[in-house]
PDB file of C-alpha atoms in Angstrom:
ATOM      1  CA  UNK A  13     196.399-120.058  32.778  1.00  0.00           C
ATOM      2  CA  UNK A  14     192.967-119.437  34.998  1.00  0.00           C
ATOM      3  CA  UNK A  15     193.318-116.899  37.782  1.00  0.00           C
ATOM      4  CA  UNK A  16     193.287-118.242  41.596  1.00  0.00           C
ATOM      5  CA  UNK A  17     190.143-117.082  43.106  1.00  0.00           C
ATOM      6  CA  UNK A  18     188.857-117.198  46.869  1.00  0.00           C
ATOM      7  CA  UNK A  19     185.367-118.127  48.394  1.00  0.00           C
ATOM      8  CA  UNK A  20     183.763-117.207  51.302  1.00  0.00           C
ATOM      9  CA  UNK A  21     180.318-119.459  51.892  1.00  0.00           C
ATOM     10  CA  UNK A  22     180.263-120.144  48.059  1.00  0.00           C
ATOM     11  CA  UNK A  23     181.215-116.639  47.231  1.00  0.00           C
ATOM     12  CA  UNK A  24     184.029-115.109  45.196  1.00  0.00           C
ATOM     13  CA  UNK A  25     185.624-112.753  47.108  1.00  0.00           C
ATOM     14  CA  UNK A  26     189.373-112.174  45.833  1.00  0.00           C
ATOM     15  CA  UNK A  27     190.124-113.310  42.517  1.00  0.00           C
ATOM     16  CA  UNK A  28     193.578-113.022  40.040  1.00  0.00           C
ATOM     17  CA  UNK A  29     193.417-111.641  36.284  1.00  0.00           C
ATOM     18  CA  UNK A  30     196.442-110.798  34.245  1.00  0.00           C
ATOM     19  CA  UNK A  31     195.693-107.080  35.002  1.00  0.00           C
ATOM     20  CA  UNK A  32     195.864-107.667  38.598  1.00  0.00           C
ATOM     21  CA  UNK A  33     193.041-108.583  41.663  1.00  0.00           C
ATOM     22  CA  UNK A  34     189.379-108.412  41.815  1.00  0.00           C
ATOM     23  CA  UNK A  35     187.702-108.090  45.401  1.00  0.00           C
ATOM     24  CA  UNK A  36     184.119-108.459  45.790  1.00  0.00           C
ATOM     25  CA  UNK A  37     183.005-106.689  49.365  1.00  0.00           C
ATOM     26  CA  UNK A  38     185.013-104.763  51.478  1.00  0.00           C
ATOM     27  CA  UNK A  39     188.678-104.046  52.408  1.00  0.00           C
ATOM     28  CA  UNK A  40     189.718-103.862  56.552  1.00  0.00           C
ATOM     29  CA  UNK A  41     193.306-102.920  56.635  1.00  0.00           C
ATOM     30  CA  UNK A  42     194.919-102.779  59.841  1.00  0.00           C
ATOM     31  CA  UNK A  43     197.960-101.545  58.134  1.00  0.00           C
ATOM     32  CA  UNK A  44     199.312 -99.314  55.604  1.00  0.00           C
ATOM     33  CA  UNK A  45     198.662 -99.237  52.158  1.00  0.00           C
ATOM     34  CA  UNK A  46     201.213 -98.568  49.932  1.00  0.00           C
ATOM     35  CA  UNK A  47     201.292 -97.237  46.720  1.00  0.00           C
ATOM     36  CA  UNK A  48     204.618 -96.146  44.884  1.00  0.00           C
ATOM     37  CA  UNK A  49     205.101 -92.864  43.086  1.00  0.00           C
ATOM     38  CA  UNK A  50     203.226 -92.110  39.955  1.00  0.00           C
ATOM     39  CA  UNK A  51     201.048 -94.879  40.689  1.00  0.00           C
ATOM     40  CA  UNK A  52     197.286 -93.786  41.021  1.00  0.00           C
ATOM     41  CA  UNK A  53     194.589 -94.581  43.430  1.00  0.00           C
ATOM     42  CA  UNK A  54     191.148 -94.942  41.251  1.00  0.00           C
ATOM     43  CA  UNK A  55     188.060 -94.683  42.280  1.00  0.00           C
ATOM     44  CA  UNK A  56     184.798 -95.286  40.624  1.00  0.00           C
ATOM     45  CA  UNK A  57     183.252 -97.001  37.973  1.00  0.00           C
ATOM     46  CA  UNK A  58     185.077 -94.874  35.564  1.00  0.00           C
ATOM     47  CA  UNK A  59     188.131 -93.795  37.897  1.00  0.00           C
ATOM     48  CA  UNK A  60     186.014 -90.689  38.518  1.00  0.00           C
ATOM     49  CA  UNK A  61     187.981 -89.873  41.661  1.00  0.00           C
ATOM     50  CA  UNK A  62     192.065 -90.018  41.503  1.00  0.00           C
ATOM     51  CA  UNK A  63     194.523 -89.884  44.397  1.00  0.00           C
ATOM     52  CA  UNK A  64     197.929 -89.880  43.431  1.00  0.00           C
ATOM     53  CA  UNK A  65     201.439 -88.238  44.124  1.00  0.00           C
ATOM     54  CA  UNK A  66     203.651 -87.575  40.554  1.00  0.00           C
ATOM     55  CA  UNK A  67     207.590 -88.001  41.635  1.00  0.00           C
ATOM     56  CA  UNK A  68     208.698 -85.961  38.483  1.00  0.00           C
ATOM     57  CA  UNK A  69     207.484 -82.155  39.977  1.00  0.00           C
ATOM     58  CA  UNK A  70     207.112 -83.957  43.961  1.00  0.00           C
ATOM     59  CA  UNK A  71     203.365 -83.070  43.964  1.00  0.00           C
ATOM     60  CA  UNK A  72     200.824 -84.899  45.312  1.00  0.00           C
ATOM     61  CA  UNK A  73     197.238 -84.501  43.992  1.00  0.00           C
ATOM     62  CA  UNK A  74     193.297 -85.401  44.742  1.00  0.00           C
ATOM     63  CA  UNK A  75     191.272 -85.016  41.089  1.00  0.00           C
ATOM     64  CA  UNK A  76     187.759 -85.501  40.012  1.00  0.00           C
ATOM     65  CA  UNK A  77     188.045 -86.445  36.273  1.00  0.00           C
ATOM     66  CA  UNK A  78     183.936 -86.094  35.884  1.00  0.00           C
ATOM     67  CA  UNK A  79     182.660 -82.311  35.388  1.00  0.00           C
ATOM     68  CA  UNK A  80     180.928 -82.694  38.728  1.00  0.00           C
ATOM     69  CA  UNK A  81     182.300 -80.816  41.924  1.00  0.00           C
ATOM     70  CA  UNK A  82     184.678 -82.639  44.436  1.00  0.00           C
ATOM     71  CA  UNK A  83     183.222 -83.180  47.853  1.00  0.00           C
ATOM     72  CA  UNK A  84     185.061 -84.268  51.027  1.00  0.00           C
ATOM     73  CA  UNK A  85     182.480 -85.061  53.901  1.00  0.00           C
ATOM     74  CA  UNK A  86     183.629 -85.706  57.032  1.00  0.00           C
ATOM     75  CA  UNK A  87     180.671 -87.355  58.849  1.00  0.00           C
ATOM     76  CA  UNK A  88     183.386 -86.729  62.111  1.00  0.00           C
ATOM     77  CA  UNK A  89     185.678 -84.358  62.942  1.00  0.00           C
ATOM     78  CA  UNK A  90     187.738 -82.040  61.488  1.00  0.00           C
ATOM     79  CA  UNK A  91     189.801 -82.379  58.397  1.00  0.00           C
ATOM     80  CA  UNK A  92     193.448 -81.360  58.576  1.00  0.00           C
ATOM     81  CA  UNK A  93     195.876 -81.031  55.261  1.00  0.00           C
ATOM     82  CA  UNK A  94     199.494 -80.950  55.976  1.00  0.00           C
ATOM     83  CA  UNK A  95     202.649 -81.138  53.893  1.00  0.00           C
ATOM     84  CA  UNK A  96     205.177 -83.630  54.440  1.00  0.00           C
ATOM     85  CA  UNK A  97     207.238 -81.462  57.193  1.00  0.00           C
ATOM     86  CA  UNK A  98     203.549 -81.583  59.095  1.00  0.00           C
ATOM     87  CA  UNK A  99     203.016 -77.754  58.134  1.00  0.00           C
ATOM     88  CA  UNK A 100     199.359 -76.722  58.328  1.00  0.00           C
ATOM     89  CA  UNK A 101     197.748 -76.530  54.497  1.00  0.00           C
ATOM     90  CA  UNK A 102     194.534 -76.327  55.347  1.00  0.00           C
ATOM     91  CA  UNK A 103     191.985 -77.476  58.054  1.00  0.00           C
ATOM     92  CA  UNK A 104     188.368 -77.723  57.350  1.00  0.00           C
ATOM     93  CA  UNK A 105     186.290 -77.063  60.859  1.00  0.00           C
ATOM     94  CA  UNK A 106     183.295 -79.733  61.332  1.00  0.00           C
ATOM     95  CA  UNK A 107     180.395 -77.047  61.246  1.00  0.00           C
ATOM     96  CA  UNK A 108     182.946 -74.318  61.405  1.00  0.00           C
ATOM     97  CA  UNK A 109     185.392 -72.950  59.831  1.00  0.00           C
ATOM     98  CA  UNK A 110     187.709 -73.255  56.991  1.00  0.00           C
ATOM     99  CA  UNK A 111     191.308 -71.870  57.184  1.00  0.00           C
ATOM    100  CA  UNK A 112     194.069 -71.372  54.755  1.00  0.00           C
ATOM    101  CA  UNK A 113     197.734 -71.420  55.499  1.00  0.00           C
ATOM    102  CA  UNK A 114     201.358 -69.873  54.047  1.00  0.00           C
ATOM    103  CA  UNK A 115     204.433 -71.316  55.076  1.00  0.00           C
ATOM    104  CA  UNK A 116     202.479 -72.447  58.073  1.00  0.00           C
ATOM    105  CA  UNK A 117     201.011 -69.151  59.422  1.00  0.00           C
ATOM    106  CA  UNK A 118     196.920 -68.716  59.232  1.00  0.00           C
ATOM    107  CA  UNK A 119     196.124 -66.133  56.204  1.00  0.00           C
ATOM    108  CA  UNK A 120     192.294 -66.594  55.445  1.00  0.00           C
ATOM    109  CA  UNK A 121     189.367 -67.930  57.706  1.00  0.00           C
ATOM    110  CA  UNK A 122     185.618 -67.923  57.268  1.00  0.00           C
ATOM    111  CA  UNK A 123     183.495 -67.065  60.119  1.00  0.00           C
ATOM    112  CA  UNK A 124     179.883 -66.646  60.666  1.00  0.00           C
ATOM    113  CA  UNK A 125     179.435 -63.663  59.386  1.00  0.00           C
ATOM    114  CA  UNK A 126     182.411 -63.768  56.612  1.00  0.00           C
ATOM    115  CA  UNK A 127     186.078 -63.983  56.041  1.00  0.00           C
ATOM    116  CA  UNK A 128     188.594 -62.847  57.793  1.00  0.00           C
ATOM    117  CA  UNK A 129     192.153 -62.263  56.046  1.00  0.00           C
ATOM    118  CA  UNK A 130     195.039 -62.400  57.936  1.00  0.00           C
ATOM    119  CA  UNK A 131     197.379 -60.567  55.996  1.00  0.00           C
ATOM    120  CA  UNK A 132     196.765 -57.902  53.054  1.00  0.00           C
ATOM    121  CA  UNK A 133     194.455 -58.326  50.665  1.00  0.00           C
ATOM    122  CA  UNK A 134     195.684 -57.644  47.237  1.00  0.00           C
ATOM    123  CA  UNK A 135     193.042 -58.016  44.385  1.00  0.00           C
ATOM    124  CA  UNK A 136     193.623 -57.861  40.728  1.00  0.00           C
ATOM    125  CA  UNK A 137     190.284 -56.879  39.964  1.00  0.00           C
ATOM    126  CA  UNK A 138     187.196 -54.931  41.161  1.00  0.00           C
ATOM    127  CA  UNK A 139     186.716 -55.376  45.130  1.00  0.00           C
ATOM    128  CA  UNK A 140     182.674 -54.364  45.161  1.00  0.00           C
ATOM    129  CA  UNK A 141     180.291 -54.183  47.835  1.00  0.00           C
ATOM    130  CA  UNK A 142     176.671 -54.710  46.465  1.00  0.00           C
ATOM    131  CA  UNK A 143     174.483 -53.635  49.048  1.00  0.00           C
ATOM    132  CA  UNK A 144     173.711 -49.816  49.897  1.00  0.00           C
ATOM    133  CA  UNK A 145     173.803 -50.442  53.529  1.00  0.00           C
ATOM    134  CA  UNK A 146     177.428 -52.418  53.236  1.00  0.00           C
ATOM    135  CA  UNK A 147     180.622 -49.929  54.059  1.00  0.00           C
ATOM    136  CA  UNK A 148     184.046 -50.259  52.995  1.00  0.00           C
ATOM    137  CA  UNK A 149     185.852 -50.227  57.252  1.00  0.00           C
ATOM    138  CA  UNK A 150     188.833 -49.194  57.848  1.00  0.00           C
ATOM    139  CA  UNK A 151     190.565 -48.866  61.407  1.00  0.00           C
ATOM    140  CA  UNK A 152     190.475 -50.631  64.452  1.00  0.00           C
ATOM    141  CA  UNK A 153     187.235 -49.839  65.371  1.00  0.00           C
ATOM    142  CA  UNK A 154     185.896 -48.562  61.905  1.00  0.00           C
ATOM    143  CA  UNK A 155     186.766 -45.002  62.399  1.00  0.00           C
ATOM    144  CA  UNK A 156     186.566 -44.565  58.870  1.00  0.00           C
ATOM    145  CA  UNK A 157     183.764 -45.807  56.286  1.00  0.00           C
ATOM    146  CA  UNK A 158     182.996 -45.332  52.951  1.00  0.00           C
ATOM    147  CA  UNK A 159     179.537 -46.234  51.297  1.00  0.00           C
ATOM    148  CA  UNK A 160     177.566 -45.685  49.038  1.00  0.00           C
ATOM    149  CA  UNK A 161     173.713 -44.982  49.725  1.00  0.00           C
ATOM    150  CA  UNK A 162     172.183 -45.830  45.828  1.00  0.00           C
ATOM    151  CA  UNK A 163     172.365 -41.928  45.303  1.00  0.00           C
ATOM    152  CA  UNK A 164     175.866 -40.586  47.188  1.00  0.00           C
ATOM    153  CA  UNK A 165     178.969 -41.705  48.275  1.00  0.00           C
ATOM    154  CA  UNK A 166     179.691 -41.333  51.682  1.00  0.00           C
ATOM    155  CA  UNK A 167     182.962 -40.859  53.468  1.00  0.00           C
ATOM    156  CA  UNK A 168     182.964 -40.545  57.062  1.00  0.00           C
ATOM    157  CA  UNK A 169     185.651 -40.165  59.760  1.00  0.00           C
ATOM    158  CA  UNK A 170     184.898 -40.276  63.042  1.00  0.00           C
ATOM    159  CA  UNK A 171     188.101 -39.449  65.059  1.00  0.00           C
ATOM    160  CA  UNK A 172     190.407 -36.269  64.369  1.00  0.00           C
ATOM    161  CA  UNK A 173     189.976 -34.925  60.726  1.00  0.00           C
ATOM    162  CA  UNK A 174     190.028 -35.837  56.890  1.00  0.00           C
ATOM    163  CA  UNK A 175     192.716 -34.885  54.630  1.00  0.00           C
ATOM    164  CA  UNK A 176     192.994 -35.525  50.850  1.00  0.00           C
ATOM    165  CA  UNK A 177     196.236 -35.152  49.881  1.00  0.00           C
ATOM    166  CA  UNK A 178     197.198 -34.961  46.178  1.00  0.00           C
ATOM    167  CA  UNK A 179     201.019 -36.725  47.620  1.00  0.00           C
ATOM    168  CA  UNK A 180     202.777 -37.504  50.542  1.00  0.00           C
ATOM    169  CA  UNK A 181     203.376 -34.737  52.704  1.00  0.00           C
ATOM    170  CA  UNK A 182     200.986 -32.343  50.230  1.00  0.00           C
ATOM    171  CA  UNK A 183     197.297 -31.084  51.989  1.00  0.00           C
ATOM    172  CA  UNK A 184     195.040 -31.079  49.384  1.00  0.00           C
ATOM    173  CA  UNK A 185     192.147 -30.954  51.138  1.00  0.00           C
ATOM    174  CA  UNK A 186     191.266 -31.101  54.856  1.00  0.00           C
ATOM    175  CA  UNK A 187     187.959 -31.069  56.365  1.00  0.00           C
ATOM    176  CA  UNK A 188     187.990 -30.417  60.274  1.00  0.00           C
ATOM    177  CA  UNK A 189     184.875 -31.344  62.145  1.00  0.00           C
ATOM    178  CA  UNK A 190     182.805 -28.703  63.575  1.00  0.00           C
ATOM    179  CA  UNK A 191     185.184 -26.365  61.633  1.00  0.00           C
TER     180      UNK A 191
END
């Protein structure tokens, strides 16, 4: 059996193999498109790019199978990632921003000058700051700071005292400005 194949001005367009369709140009949908679980969309001369959504653990997936980096450009707007019940994922901020939800509440943001973290920040390794002018801040409006200048470390508390305590309750150590 030959496939069926389709012609526009003397060229093939759409044509049928046993494995399935071949189009030649571009697709305008003004519609859905379809495709069942555990089916994959492939993209690429080598499927470099997979979309797909596995039924078996109800996860839904975007994978680069090359050992390059995935890249999503938007040449418009923003770029929103949501799960099913419309809960915010992610959004990705045309020349902004990038924020990342949990259980729909903002946790993590970048902004021009950093990241903000809504939230604690737990870390299961070193937390460093590599420059001698950065400062560890802590308080509403960085009332206490510790650096270090490439030869001491420097604590500094700028409302009320210091105390070191060796437990809860316990002075250890107290250091009272002017005192």
């Amino acid at each position: 059996n030959n496939g069926v194949e389709l012609y526009h001005s003397n060229s093939l367009k759409l044509g049928t193999y046993s494995g399935g369709l071949n189009l030649t140009g571009k697709l305008n949908v003004t519609g859905d498109i379809d495709i069942p679980d555990d089916s994959q969309l492939l993209i690429g001369d080598s499927d470099d790019l997979k979309i797909y959504h596995q039924s078996s653990n109800n996860t839904s997936y975007v994978q680069n199978t090359t050992d390059n980096d995935l890249s999503i450009i938007n040449l418009g707007t923003n770029i929103y990632i949501k799960s099913a019940d419309g809960e915010k994922r992610a959004n990705f901020i045309k020349d902004g921003s990038v924020e990342l939800y949990y259980d729909g509440t903002k946790m993590l943001q970048t902004q021009s000058w950093g990241t903000h973290v809504f939230g604690s920040l737990v870390a299961n390794g070193d937390v460093k700051v590599n420059q001698t002018s950065g400062r560890l801040r802590i308080g509403v409006n960085d009332e206490f700071t510790i650096r270090h200048n490439a030869t001491n470390l420097i604590a500094e508390n700028t409302v009320g005292n210091l105390h070191i305590r060796p437990k809860t309750g316990e002075e250890g150590i107290k250091l009272i400005p002017d005192g």
